[in-house]
């Protein structure tokens, strides 16, 4: 039979510092939920829940801008197409959204987090005394050796200049001018862009992942939460597409119209050997 | 070989009215994304993306209140516990969040949607000429026959009075007084509560699912989006818990401490029969 | 602080009759795992784990036939396309497989379970004294009233005659002849097919879902496990496709080639109103 | 409008070599499905689908042994606990299984794949002329520098000697003696074990992940399929546990009994500042 200290350890096993619950009482990071509802904005609530303290109004607005920017990019994104197909297979809206969110992985949704990690490493070098230019060149060389030629946060296979990135940049410059953010990572991002542009006629612009990464670092977010914030933002588009698809009433939607078919490139028709010695 | 009309049909297969994409241009529901970023709030963006038109500022605030209310309820909710265990298994934050969202199903996250469907049915009866009291009594009887004794949106196994529900109710009454919402579903919800209270000494209060359902109906949301809005809200808590767990560095976290073990209630030790005639 | 009986309840909370674990010992349904490995077949192990007792060799072979039959149906199935797109987004093979399995829902993977439920209901009527023909006609009428015109297990939008269904039928007839299965559900399935054929020039054939449903009922499987067995079978194809896609090295694969694009059917370009009163 | 060559590319976009489909015809890796059903075993079908060619009967049996070995390890594994909680939240059996499979990630389910990668690297060194002992020592040093002190495939936090590993080892030695497998990776695994034992009084034994890794390498499986095979095996236990839980009829099952609660370690009760300047 289990000992009493085991029971204590069962409660300790699920220790958490986020939300305190008692009958008739819910406190998020110490604040009674009824004081928060209707008084702070949803981005401020997101900040509080993820990080433990309230932002200032300007900080909450900047987080809100990032959340607005990433909401959707159309049904050709795998996350969106997956959610649309999922809803036609007879699972709930929650499971269709989960199907889309599940694929916002290292390649599809992780560029922001990776860019934050890269800039954080460069920042640590600079704080340790390295010159910014050499720290940037060194970090890019290491990245390319380990991960290939794409630098996360720069370039886009579709948008030459990404309207989301340009708009976020304007908001960031205003926030630097107003002293809301320090501008340290804005400068680092610019240094990376300049290094990538050296000797190129059409250098890659900073994309939305990169711009959001810079802003989230300025706001003090941990790198992993870069991916978290993107998930919260893109979940909106995933939900909207799943719901749009749900209203169509289609069943078992495949990726292309059935009459197009797919190209089979495998082994042509063949026969099992006769006899009993089959595996 | 495929015919040209097949190609047309491949584009048509993925037809969508939400976001229009062209190089250098992203328009959500017709609005250029760069005009939306930094100018409308995240709840307003959620409303626009899900429904196609902008809300008024008061409508956006009411949606924001619902989104703030549902963010978290601690690690004993399966969705939260699942996300925390998931992150210790070596999958990304997106996949841990997806694991939690995936289980916000008919029982765990669907009460709001079900309550919206129930109230919509009663509303349709009333609009067709039925008296509210008899429409309510009839709808509850049908529900219980089909689904059992629990009425979605009423009662809570933990909170006698849910502080989230009470606060949302205050905001709703203000919105009715100000003419922001009509109050039709507020009255219906009250009629259901009264019917449930008949002859009971401790009748079930309307819970957060029910109150949110009433408010979302007042705001014109489709029932399925009741679940969608809850998913967007609870994703915040799921993300926060997965991140809190990630920082602990635990590996392969099970549901209870290993030293407690689990009770085995199955067949005691037995032996395979000798010989070659095994399946 | 928690009481000792809470600790007991923590172990009881996770009570299970499937596998007993102790240091150096793993027993599945009472059998030591080292006695099972290399002595019973994988289908026999599946049967034992799901149901608690070993099958006979013929029963295991019939389950194996069902498992072989459902393995794959090409990349146009949403479950397969989803897993292929998922792997290009930078998530692990396990998460890509999960993404595919997640959508084997009521519509995409649930037909077998639904057919088992329908036949079980008819069987209960017959055991209660109803004539088979009238029980069948009544059950089909009820099904259509509640779920629409498709009867689960019959007809296929692609295969007129499904080679998997025909082969399983042959194996079933042999098993009935040999007394391995009773044939009760084979007869019921035939009665449903005959009822569906009445007055039709091209009646729907029993498809693979229907044939597998009949066989699994003959073998004594619970209806929900009809879906479970299909999941175990189709997971093989999902895994194979995810792995084939992984070897291609593509990144962020959408549902159609980017140059085809998708058809936008929404609101044309419009502008936010001027002024400060935005939501 | 799309051009005809786009249509060609839509079919080519989904090119696959696994299964060929035509009305009335399904061929897996060239073999008609109706020839496979009832004639080859489920492990042989798994091998064929994943790899393109049929195994020999002995090869299929060895794969079957690995599949039998990994089926279940009780409800304290996160994958199992997650599936059990998921089914109580009102999602289908498929989605509950997916929830469990989704977390068989780098830490929980990836040890086999990692061990295969480690042994493959050492094998490549040896084939390139390195002495086995120094190749092993070098590879372990590199691994520890990059990933920490745990070597995948060795040691178990619960089983000192894992009965599954010991049984698979016996089968492997028989297969080497019979010439079914070469024994190259058996020797490599033994060399790693010996290196890990140097100077230790209680060296870690090779666990089930390691033993399965060695056998799958001997059988010619790609490393990524090590994880795939484990997923196919453990899915059986996940399904069995979800079904066992489903039969209990519990709703919204959390990780520990509600009366135990969880330990809150966060900020104590505090109040929002007064005034209008909230975020």
Short mmCIF file of C-alpha atoms in Angstrom, two decimals, chain B residues 37 40 52 76 122 173 181 205 217 226 234 240 242 255 272 279:
data_model
loop_
_atom_site.label_atom_id
_atom_site.label_comp_id
_atom_site.label_asym_id
_atom_site.label_seq_id
_atom_site.Cartn_x
_atom_site.Cartn_y
_atom_site.Cartn_z
CA UNK B 37 -1.60 45.33 -37.72
CA UNK B 40 -7.32 46.71 -34.60
CA UNK B 52 -15.83 38.14 -42.35
CA UNK B 76 -5.82 18.82 -13.26
CA UNK B 122 -35.43 26.98 -28.00
CA UNK B 173 -26.29 43.06 -18.35
CA UNK B 181 -26.69 43.22 -27.46
CA UNK B 205 -25.98 27.86 -11.38
CA UNK B 217 -25.15 33.84 -29.24
CA UNK B 226 -18.43 28.45 -29.52
CA UNK B 234 -7.63 27.65 -23.54
CA UNK B 240 1.81 28.41 -20.55
CA UNK B 242 3.74 23.30 -21.52
CA UNK B 255 0.63 10.88 -14.52
CA UNK B 272 1.40 -20.34 -22.45
CA UNK B 279 -1.65 -18.53 -32.66
#
